[in-house]
XYZ file of C-alpha atoms in Angstrom:
624
model
C 87.963 2.600 -92.048
C 86.950 6.216 -92.675
C 84.868 6.902 -89.670
C 84.693 10.645 -90.983
C 82.487 9.530 -93.601
C 79.932 7.928 -91.693
C 76.783 10.078 -91.189
C 73.314 9.846 -89.786
C 70.660 12.328 -88.726
C 67.765 11.429 -86.599
C 64.167 12.501 -87.671
C 65.288 13.322 -91.396
C 65.283 11.304 -94.808
C 67.975 9.000 -92.636
C 65.164 8.087 -90.071
C 61.089 8.307 -90.594
C 57.818 6.771 -90.513
C 57.232 5.195 -94.101
C 53.933 3.851 -93.061
C 52.239 2.579 -89.878
C 54.615 -0.221 -88.465
C 57.659 0.355 -90.988
C 59.936 2.676 -89.634
C 62.992 3.432 -92.198
C 66.616 4.009 -90.853
C 69.588 4.818 -93.101
C 73.211 5.618 -92.410
C 75.797 6.400 -94.756
C 79.333 5.204 -95.189
C 82.454 5.620 -97.415
C 82.113 3.722 -100.480
C 83.507 0.325 -100.374
C 84.800 0.721 -97.038
C 82.456 -1.023 -94.697
C 81.780 -4.744 -94.567
C 78.512 -4.950 -92.528
C 76.324 -2.319 -90.554
C 73.855 -3.353 -87.809
C 70.773 -1.316 -86.149
C 71.488 -1.528 -82.219
C 67.791 -0.346 -81.032
C 64.981 -0.832 -78.622
C 62.780 0.867 -76.077
C 64.894 3.685 -74.157
C 63.295 2.401 -70.940
C 64.408 -1.116 -71.485
C 68.069 -0.530 -72.201
C 69.445 -1.687 -68.947
C 67.109 -4.661 -68.467
C 67.109 -6.214 -72.057
C 70.365 -5.025 -72.955
C 69.251 -4.998 -76.735
C 72.413 -3.699 -77.854
C 73.731 -7.183 -77.665
C 71.305 -8.151 -80.783
C 72.032 -6.230 -83.528
C 69.921 -6.164 -86.687
C 71.533 -6.522 -90.138
C 71.090 -3.373 -92.436
C 71.261 -3.807 -96.198
C 73.345 -1.961 -98.496
C 70.602 -0.057 -100.572
C 72.327 2.296 -102.639
C 75.905 3.283 -103.735
C 77.615 6.548 -104.959
C 81.204 7.246 -106.346
C 81.351 8.604 -102.685
C 79.219 7.155 -100.253
C 77.487 3.786 -99.513
C 74.003 3.980 -98.112
C 72.501 1.137 -95.734
C 68.942 0.844 -94.483
C 66.544 -0.980 -92.461
C 62.721 -1.357 -92.127
C 62.145 -1.539 -88.513
C 59.498 -1.402 -85.880
C 58.940 -0.541 -82.117
C 55.849 -2.164 -80.603
C 56.027 0.570 -77.864
C 56.392 3.184 -80.626
C 59.687 4.650 -78.444
C 63.093 3.957 -79.719
C 66.511 4.744 -79.036
C 69.211 3.326 -81.757
C 72.866 3.281 -82.520
C 74.772 1.576 -85.211
C 77.597 -1.230 -85.178
C 79.782 -0.683 -88.189
C 82.583 -3.179 -89.149
C 85.045 -2.005 -91.935
C 86.422 -4.117 -94.457
C 89.768 -3.481 -92.395
C 88.012 -5.401 -89.614
C 87.623 -2.738 -87.292
C 84.448 -2.458 -85.255
C 83.116 0.818 -84.003
C 79.757 2.202 -82.603
C 78.318 5.190 -84.135
C 76.050 7.239 -81.881
C 74.463 10.532 -81.310
C 77.601 11.485 -79.410
C 80.191 10.150 -81.997
C 82.156 7.308 -82.591
C 83.537 4.929 -80.102
C 85.125 1.713 -79.389
C 82.552 -1.211 -79.685
C 82.646 -1.890 -75.882
C 79.803 -2.188 -73.344
C 81.283 0.580 -71.851
C 79.832 2.636 -74.241
C 76.990 0.517 -75.386
C 75.362 0.638 -72.071
C 75.127 4.575 -71.966
C 71.609 5.444 -72.718
C 72.449 9.135 -74.020
C 74.800 8.038 -76.364
C 71.779 6.627 -78.627
C 69.832 8.460 -81.221
C 66.313 8.956 -79.952
C 62.874 8.827 -81.443
C 60.800 9.635 -78.103
C 57.514 8.771 -79.702
C 56.602 7.710 -83.319
C 53.531 10.079 -84.095
C 51.942 9.353 -87.331
C 50.375 12.784 -87.672
C 53.981 13.924 -87.941
C 54.814 11.547 -90.768
C 55.338 12.654 -94.318
C 52.180 11.719 -96.425
C 51.607 11.768 -100.104
C 48.464 10.981 -101.684
C 48.425 7.342 -102.746
C 46.972 8.383 -106.479
C 49.996 10.807 -107.095
C 52.146 7.641 -107.097
C 50.409 5.998 -109.695
C 49.970 8.471 -112.157
C 51.308 8.921 -115.510
C 51.096 13.096 -116.307
C 50.467 14.561 -119.752
C 51.242 18.157 -119.435
C 49.256 20.521 -121.612
C 50.242 23.968 -122.855
C 46.767 25.083 -123.726
C 47.614 27.857 -126.122
C 49.103 25.332 -128.462
C 47.154 21.906 -127.831
C 43.754 22.244 -129.588
C 41.778 25.187 -130.831
C 38.154 24.202 -130.184
C 36.594 27.395 -130.185
C 37.658 29.921 -132.911
C 35.265 32.330 -131.476
C 37.647 33.153 -128.630
C 40.607 33.333 -130.592
C 42.636 36.722 -129.591
C 43.114 39.459 -132.352
C 46.088 38.352 -134.468
C 45.548 34.759 -134.002
C 47.680 32.755 -136.528
C 46.445 29.677 -138.527
C 47.205 26.659 -136.451
C 50.799 25.498 -136.979
C 51.594 28.007 -139.653
C 54.979 28.677 -138.428
C 57.568 26.209 -138.185
C 59.330 28.113 -135.316
C 56.780 30.039 -133.307
C 57.787 33.521 -131.871
C 57.739 34.459 -128.069
C 54.337 36.415 -128.742
C 52.402 34.473 -131.317
C 49.020 33.313 -130.594
C 47.354 30.011 -132.432
C 43.897 30.087 -130.355
C 44.556 26.882 -128.370
C 41.636 26.690 -125.627
C 39.858 24.591 -122.949
C 37.175 23.596 -125.349
C 40.001 22.088 -127.502
C 41.301 20.247 -124.326
C 37.366 18.838 -123.950
C 37.214 17.888 -127.664
C 40.555 15.798 -127.374
C 39.377 13.786 -124.165
C 39.127 10.531 -126.126
C 42.358 10.886 -127.566
C 44.042 11.506 -123.663
C 41.961 8.497 -122.378
C 43.220 6.328 -125.239
C 46.618 7.293 -124.749
C 46.099 6.041 -121.300
C 47.409 8.982 -119.085
C 45.426 9.286 -116.042
C 46.852 13.106 -114.613
C 46.578 16.517 -116.731
C 49.087 19.188 -115.682
C 47.900 22.523 -117.261
C 50.265 25.424 -117.604
C 48.339 28.432 -116.088
C 45.213 28.993 -117.496
C 44.287 32.252 -115.475
C 43.915 35.887 -117.308
C 47.170 37.023 -118.468
C 48.662 39.191 -121.166
C 51.041 36.503 -122.699
C 50.480 33.149 -124.535
C 52.043 31.593 -121.585
C 50.095 33.136 -118.849
C 52.780 33.347 -116.432
C 52.206 36.883 -116.124
C 48.979 37.144 -113.993
C 46.507 39.719 -114.370
C 43.516 38.161 -112.582
C 43.972 34.899 -110.664
C 40.021 34.094 -110.175
C 39.120 34.158 -113.721
C 40.277 31.791 -116.715
C 41.540 33.635 -119.400
C 39.091 34.801 -122.131
C 41.176 33.302 -124.842
C 40.783 29.806 -122.979
C 37.225 30.017 -122.100
C 35.368 30.434 -118.985
C 35.216 29.031 -115.775
C 32.135 26.967 -116.594
C 34.005 25.321 -119.131
C 36.977 24.586 -116.976
C 34.555 22.936 -114.343
C 33.288 20.840 -117.240
C 36.817 19.568 -118.170
C 37.705 18.713 -114.597
C 34.470 16.886 -114.311
C 34.907 15.010 -117.658
C 38.428 14.051 -116.747
C 37.675 12.883 -113.510
C 34.858 10.610 -115.283
C 37.595 9.144 -116.945
C 39.641 8.687 -114.113
C 42.050 11.542 -115.068
C 43.268 13.907 -112.438
C 43.745 17.685 -112.971
C 46.463 19.505 -111.847
C 46.593 23.563 -112.512
C 49.648 25.856 -112.331
C 50.221 29.310 -110.788
C 52.852 31.335 -110.062
C 52.762 33.050 -106.451
C 56.420 34.272 -106.603
C 55.400 37.216 -109.133
C 52.399 38.757 -111.145
C 52.078 40.412 -114.481
C 52.542 44.287 -115.219
C 48.902 44.389 -116.348
C 47.759 43.437 -112.775
C 45.358 45.792 -111.160
C 47.642 45.891 -108.152
C 50.847 46.720 -110.277
C 48.838 49.504 -112.276
C 47.870 50.861 -109.311
C 51.531 51.331 -108.005
C 52.407 53.103 -111.490
C 49.518 55.171 -111.259
C 50.006 56.227 -107.276
C 53.504 55.473 -106.929
C 54.431 55.805 -103.121
C 50.684 56.616 -102.260
C 49.443 53.104 -103.746
C 47.897 50.795 -101.310
C 49.731 48.140 -102.883
C 53.282 49.445 -102.552
C 54.105 46.992 -99.942
C 52.837 44.117 -101.997
C 56.099 44.332 -104.085
C 59.834 44.845 -103.381
C 60.109 48.395 -104.454
C 63.648 50.030 -104.113
C 62.854 53.603 -104.679
C 60.371 55.960 -106.478
C 59.027 56.439 -109.139
C 58.660 53.168 -110.063
C 59.702 52.443 -113.759
C 57.163 51.994 -116.161
C 58.291 49.008 -118.928
C 55.147 48.659 -120.377
C 56.087 50.010 -123.845
C 58.960 47.587 -124.356
C 58.506 44.698 -126.780
C 58.069 41.119 -125.441
C 61.668 40.254 -126.366
C 62.663 43.143 -124.571
C 60.749 42.540 -121.303
C 62.426 39.016 -121.085
C 65.691 40.803 -120.026
C 65.441 44.345 -119.143
C 68.316 44.016 -116.776
C 68.094 45.717 -113.161
C 65.064 47.789 -112.457
C 64.189 49.581 -109.217
C 61.698 46.593 -108.122
C 62.189 43.040 -107.605
C 61.264 40.809 -110.508
C 61.265 37.310 -111.540
C 64.895 36.798 -113.071
C 65.270 40.206 -115.252
C 62.025 40.061 -116.945
C 60.648 43.219 -115.900
C 57.144 42.563 -116.643
C 56.737 40.205 -113.768
C 57.303 42.089 -110.559
C 58.144 39.711 -107.387
C 55.172 39.760 -104.637
C 55.993 40.414 -101.167
C 54.808 37.152 -99.524
C 55.746 38.153 -96.112
C 53.049 40.547 -96.261
C 50.199 39.476 -94.673
C 47.673 41.032 -97.141
C 49.457 39.266 -99.892
C 49.261 35.988 -98.014
C 45.604 36.296 -97.546
C 45.051 37.317 -101.295
C 46.928 34.194 -102.631
C 45.642 31.986 -99.969
C 42.054 32.712 -100.963
C 42.930 31.932 -104.704
C 44.610 28.801 -103.651
C 41.683 27.533 -101.709
C 39.027 28.655 -104.100
C 40.169 26.447 -106.993
C 40.179 23.468 -104.991
C 36.762 24.177 -103.200
C 34.904 25.544 -106.297
C 36.318 23.248 -109.299
C 37.810 20.181 -107.361
C 41.019 20.234 -108.776
C 43.319 17.622 -107.562
C 46.818 19.155 -107.631
C 48.286 22.733 -107.577
C 51.765 23.071 -109.506
C 53.510 25.993 -108.159
C 55.930 28.231 -110.364
C 59.239 29.420 -109.109
C 58.606 27.832 -105.693
C 62.161 27.913 -104.683
C 61.926 32.056 -104.442
C 58.962 32.118 -102.300
C 59.303 31.926 -98.590
C 58.975 28.808 -96.523
C 56.531 30.238 -94.037
C 53.980 31.109 -96.767
C 54.318 27.709 -98.145
C 53.519 25.879 -94.864
C 50.240 28.021 -94.710
C 49.411 27.047 -98.106
C 50.042 23.692 -97.522
C 47.974 23.687 -94.314
C 45.074 25.493 -95.682
C 44.626 23.708 -98.928
C 45.078 20.270 -97.865
C 42.435 21.164 -95.131
C 39.743 21.367 -97.575
C 40.933 18.344 -99.759
C 43.148 15.605 -97.740
C 44.706 13.952 -100.872
C 45.565 17.287 -102.710
C 49.028 16.858 -104.339
C 51.215 19.843 -104.041
C 54.141 20.238 -106.581
C 56.756 22.729 -106.593
C 58.951 23.920 -109.412
C 62.538 23.660 -108.158
C 65.483 22.511 -110.434
C 67.748 21.671 -107.759
C 68.018 19.422 -104.549
C 65.048 20.335 -102.172
C 65.172 18.851 -98.762
C 63.985 21.926 -97.174
C 60.923 21.931 -99.101
C 60.101 18.039 -98.551
C 59.551 17.695 -95.009
C 55.905 16.903 -95.363
C 54.508 20.420 -94.395
C 55.228 22.339 -97.810
C 55.229 20.190 -100.982
C 54.580 16.392 -101.549
C 57.293 16.513 -104.560
C 59.031 18.993 -107.034
C 59.833 19.000 -110.843
C 62.657 16.279 -110.462
C 64.970 18.048 -112.799
C 68.131 17.094 -110.699
C 67.099 13.537 -111.039
C 66.285 13.533 -114.374
C 69.139 15.896 -115.753
C 71.473 12.836 -114.847
C 69.443 10.705 -117.206
C 69.901 13.439 -119.988
C 73.448 13.699 -119.611
C 73.987 10.057 -119.993
C 71.400 9.220 -122.726
C 71.785 12.643 -124.851
C 74.890 14.734 -123.890
C 76.890 11.538 -123.437
C 79.262 12.723 -120.686
C 78.378 10.331 -118.115
C 79.794 6.840 -117.776
C 77.163 3.973 -116.688
C 78.800 3.915 -113.192
C 78.397 7.590 -112.888
C 74.775 7.763 -113.759
C 73.999 5.359 -111.327
C 75.888 7.272 -108.790
C 74.144 10.448 -109.587
C 70.891 8.808 -109.459
C 71.225 7.145 -106.287
C 72.508 10.418 -104.770
C 69.510 11.968 -105.316
C 67.248 9.276 -104.354
C 69.060 9.115 -100.860
C 68.142 12.751 -100.173
C 64.606 12.238 -99.781
C 62.381 9.758 -97.843
C 61.037 6.785 -99.828
C 57.260 8.008 -99.849
C 58.657 11.412 -101.183
C 60.502 9.455 -103.737
C 57.238 7.737 -105.002
C 55.480 10.795 -105.869
C 58.262 12.760 -107.502
C 57.282 14.335 -110.864
C 59.785 13.128 -113.335
C 60.073 14.413 -116.743
C 62.632 14.607 -119.758
C 61.010 17.520 -121.616
C 58.607 20.641 -120.738
C 57.682 24.034 -121.654
C 60.904 25.314 -120.291
C 63.391 22.935 -122.105
C 64.094 21.802 -125.566
C 61.843 18.869 -126.905
C 63.002 15.064 -126.234
C 63.407 14.584 -130.184
C 65.827 17.612 -130.532
C 67.788 16.560 -127.309
C 68.257 13.101 -129.150
C 69.709 14.566 -132.076
C 66.366 12.906 -133.957
C 67.312 9.555 -133.094
C 63.967 8.013 -132.422
C 65.430 4.997 -131.065
C 67.509 6.691 -128.521
C 64.503 8.649 -127.537
C 62.327 5.469 -126.932
C 65.085 4.211 -124.989
C 65.506 7.070 -122.662
C 61.826 7.375 -122.163
C 61.722 3.623 -121.292
C 64.721 4.060 -118.630
C 62.739 7.340 -117.183
C 59.428 5.252 -116.993
C 61.368 2.387 -115.072
C 62.481 4.874 -112.516
C 60.715 5.696 -108.958
C 58.805 8.736 -109.418
C 55.505 9.589 -111.511
C 56.675 10.250 -115.125
C 55.189 13.257 -117.192
C 55.091 13.524 -121.113
C 55.094 16.726 -122.582
C 52.127 17.169 -125.230
C 53.322 15.763 -128.779
C 56.543 14.220 -127.337
C 54.155 10.908 -127.589
C 54.331 11.380 -131.651
C 57.673 12.673 -131.851
C 57.317 16.420 -131.967
C 60.813 18.534 -131.929
C 61.632 21.909 -131.092
C 64.441 24.175 -129.270
C 64.439 26.034 -126.210
C 61.520 28.144 -125.497
C 59.674 29.529 -127.392
C 60.352 26.603 -129.874
C 59.284 23.989 -127.736
C 55.910 25.426 -127.614
C 54.986 24.310 -131.066
C 51.300 23.746 -132.026
C 50.065 20.176 -131.419
C 49.990 17.783 -134.717
C 46.425 16.701 -135.194
C 46.913 16.002 -139.027
C 47.210 12.196 -138.909
C 49.072 12.082 -141.917
C 51.877 14.181 -140.473
C 51.575 12.317 -136.905
C 54.463 9.591 -136.410
C 52.277 6.864 -135.553
C 55.106 4.373 -134.735
C 56.072 6.850 -132.121
C 52.494 7.372 -131.062
C 51.902 3.408 -130.830
C 55.342 3.168 -128.737
C 54.037 5.916 -126.356
C 51.034 3.803 -125.542
C 52.592 0.777 -124.917
C 55.177 2.492 -122.731
C 52.253 4.080 -120.726
C 50.307 0.560 -120.499
C 53.532 -1.129 -119.371
C 54.126 1.530 -116.443
C 50.237 1.314 -115.277
C 50.597 -2.599 -115.563
C 53.451 -3.119 -113.238
C 52.773 -0.080 -110.945
C 53.091 -1.730 -107.917
C 56.635 -2.687 -108.549
C 57.746 0.542 -110.605
C 56.178 2.782 -107.517
C 57.468 0.712 -104.216
C 60.040 -1.830 -105.493
C 63.568 -1.487 -104.586
C 66.082 -0.816 -107.195
C 69.276 -3.426 -107.487
C 72.008 -2.479 -110.066
C 73.464 -5.797 -110.820
C 75.424 -5.225 -114.172
C 76.915 -1.969 -114.988
C 79.498 -2.097 -117.490
C 81.150 1.070 -118.239
C 83.480 -0.428 -120.985
C 80.249 -1.325 -122.985
C 77.980 1.445 -122.043
C 75.588 -1.332 -120.655
C 73.091 -0.904 -117.727
C 71.341 -3.815 -116.253
C 69.241 -3.575 -113.187
C 66.094 -4.885 -111.646
C 63.154 -3.263 -109.566
C 61.759 -5.822 -106.975
C 58.853 -5.789 -104.682
C 58.566 -9.456 -102.881
C 58.799 -12.150 -105.075
C 57.832 -10.012 -108.117
C 60.885 -8.677 -110.236
C 61.178 -6.686 -113.500
C 64.672 -7.016 -114.956
C 65.930 -4.236 -117.410
C 68.854 -4.259 -119.690
C 69.890 -1.116 -121.763
C 72.666 -0.903 -124.315
C 74.252 2.617 -125.301
C 77.315 1.304 -127.165
C 77.934 1.241 -130.968
C 78.580 -2.546 -130.235
C 76.315 -5.411 -129.632
C 76.127 -6.302 -126.234
C 75.339 -9.796 -124.533
C 72.606 -9.980 -121.994
C 73.325 -11.886 -118.627
C 71.727 -15.297 -117.925
C 68.344 -14.542 -117.677
C 66.221 -16.528 -114.822
C 64.182 -19.591 -116.423
C 60.474 -18.477 -116.851
C 61.149 -14.901 -117.078
C 58.906 -13.307 -119.594
C 60.011 -10.823 -122.119
C 57.270 -7.926 -121.701
C 58.899 -4.798 -123.614
C 61.812 -4.784 -126.019
C 63.657 -2.920 -128.632
C 66.630 -3.666 -130.761
C 67.464 -7.128 -129.203
C 68.401 -9.934 -131.343
C 68.703 -13.521 -130.448
C 71.858 -15.693 -131.228
C 72.563 -19.399 -130.417
C 70.066 -19.360 -127.352
C 71.567 -16.001 -126.289
C 70.503 -12.386 -126.517
C 72.098 -9.131 -127.752
C 70.961 -5.611 -127.407
C 72.293 -3.190 -130.545
C 72.822 0.361 -129.932
C 69.728 2.021 -128.158
C 68.234 -1.368 -127.507
C 66.483 -2.372 -124.289
C 64.858 -5.707 -122.792
C 62.719 -5.972 -120.012
C 61.388 -9.283 -118.317
C 59.043 -10.043 -115.767
C 59.871 -12.820 -113.235
C 58.120 -14.296 -110.312
C 60.757 -15.948 -107.801
C 59.960 -18.694 -105.579
C 61.903 -20.499 -102.888
C 62.705 -23.549 -104.859
C 63.702 -22.299 -108.054
C 65.866 -19.768 -105.998
C 67.519 -22.584 -104.152
C 68.439 -24.243 -107.235
C 69.857 -21.339 -108.578
C 72.187 -20.942 -105.615
C 73.179 -24.574 -105.813
C 73.931 -24.216 -109.627
C 75.955 -20.887 -108.364
C 77.778 -22.805 -105.895
C 78.634 -25.650 -108.291
C 79.999 -22.953 -110.735
C 82.324 -21.266 -108.227
C 83.532 -24.752 -107.239
C 84.366 -25.474 -111.031
C 86.225 -22.489 -111.264
C 88.231 -23.156 -108.145
C 89.008 -26.282 -109.179
C 90.352 -24.905 -112.632
C 92.268 -21.979 -111.103
C 94.265 -24.705 -108.748
C 94.698 -26.964 -111.831
C 96.101 -24.108 -113.877
C 98.633 -23.029 -110.936
C 99.772 -26.367 -110.715
């Protein structure tokens, strides 16, 4: 047994309160190296009297990667005090005691030492990571307001182009999309089935994307005004749809009054300490073209990436903090938004985000806070900054399997499990899962215009833990390369819409909502992963309810394993019946719903044992 691979950390994603009466404990071991793990736990004050280390509780292997196995138990201590360690038995028969002070022989000399145990001094519910319940049950729909619908031509900016008039929009094109357009399409959104809208920025800004903020306290006049936005929020709420707005507190635009003051007054500006300025005079890049501003290289002030028109804010400055926190709380108080999406969140200091979380959730306890982070994000997801991040690190693995084709099924499972084990379960349940957005090529383009591949990947995403998001137009098969091409005008001409794709998207959203309890909280079991056939079989299970999923990405047909009697097929594509068996052709999937019961389970177990006996008899006969 490789004891160097064993890992646990108290009060982390390895040990946390999931909900009252349910404390989750995990431990990591080397893959395929350990036979069993038991949790040894009890009240620290009763160790000597009860010797609870003599009665271990079996832990379950819940995930595996190409490097590690992960074991978990849902436990509870009535006194809310816990000391714990682990009995680990290797496949080589070696038994060890894994403790807070290292690895020891599994002997009472070591088991009886109180100071060897990991400790939870007292389980305080107030310290637990808590996420809004509604966020786990949401199917999000991302709207890029400038390209969704033009409901009020009177507020179109100068030079507005006819809707959808260019096949490939340029970086500085305007088409007149606005909030009235969103309000006019509420029936469409409700019929689609989504129950959350994510708006990219709506604040006053110079560009079409509005990430170069001029005034956070005003709706951009190209989109409407605050009264109209309030009407949009109220109408969405009336239909059971939550609203999330986007803000970038990492930087502002060069047209903001604060930066203009810096350019005018230079080192005498009262805002000079609001930014990271290296020397004076500060360069004025305002005369550059939009394309030039996207990559100006290094200037004498910090910016977002190398975009000279987005100077970085100094969020360590108390004045900047108060300014931004006033904005954050204002939109919650005055407009009853349900969520904040925070752009470039990983480049802002943790100190600010902790203040942001505290002040916004004090106004609305079930506010959802989402950070834009493209990599592993444990440091932001401890319950005092964000509830979730845009889960690119998770969904990149899906993309690498379905579209880029360089992962095997087993490496897909390994990558997904690796990401899932980075976070507490309640974090995973509200993660923001997406396959395309305003920052990536569109799904149809990624899939090489293979519509069935798009459908299969979408179903796979919607089968995973976390809240899925659909980018506007994906539901009807819109295409587009990298930004700005992924920001095309929404197709409203019904003759040009892909109605097959739209109908499929509605069914997919309906499926996700119908089985929300299993898909939100159910455990995942990968039971049929075939690298040689590019086949995936897994189940999501909650209590006695199961959803069985099967996906085939191979050019050849693949047979499904035996399906339990009474299982109901609830969603499928490219599956074929053949002599009582089911095959999946390429990009096909089948989903079955099944409710297990004890009698049926015993009957299946008996049949399985009988089959094993027959195989054993057959093998012995062959040997003779």
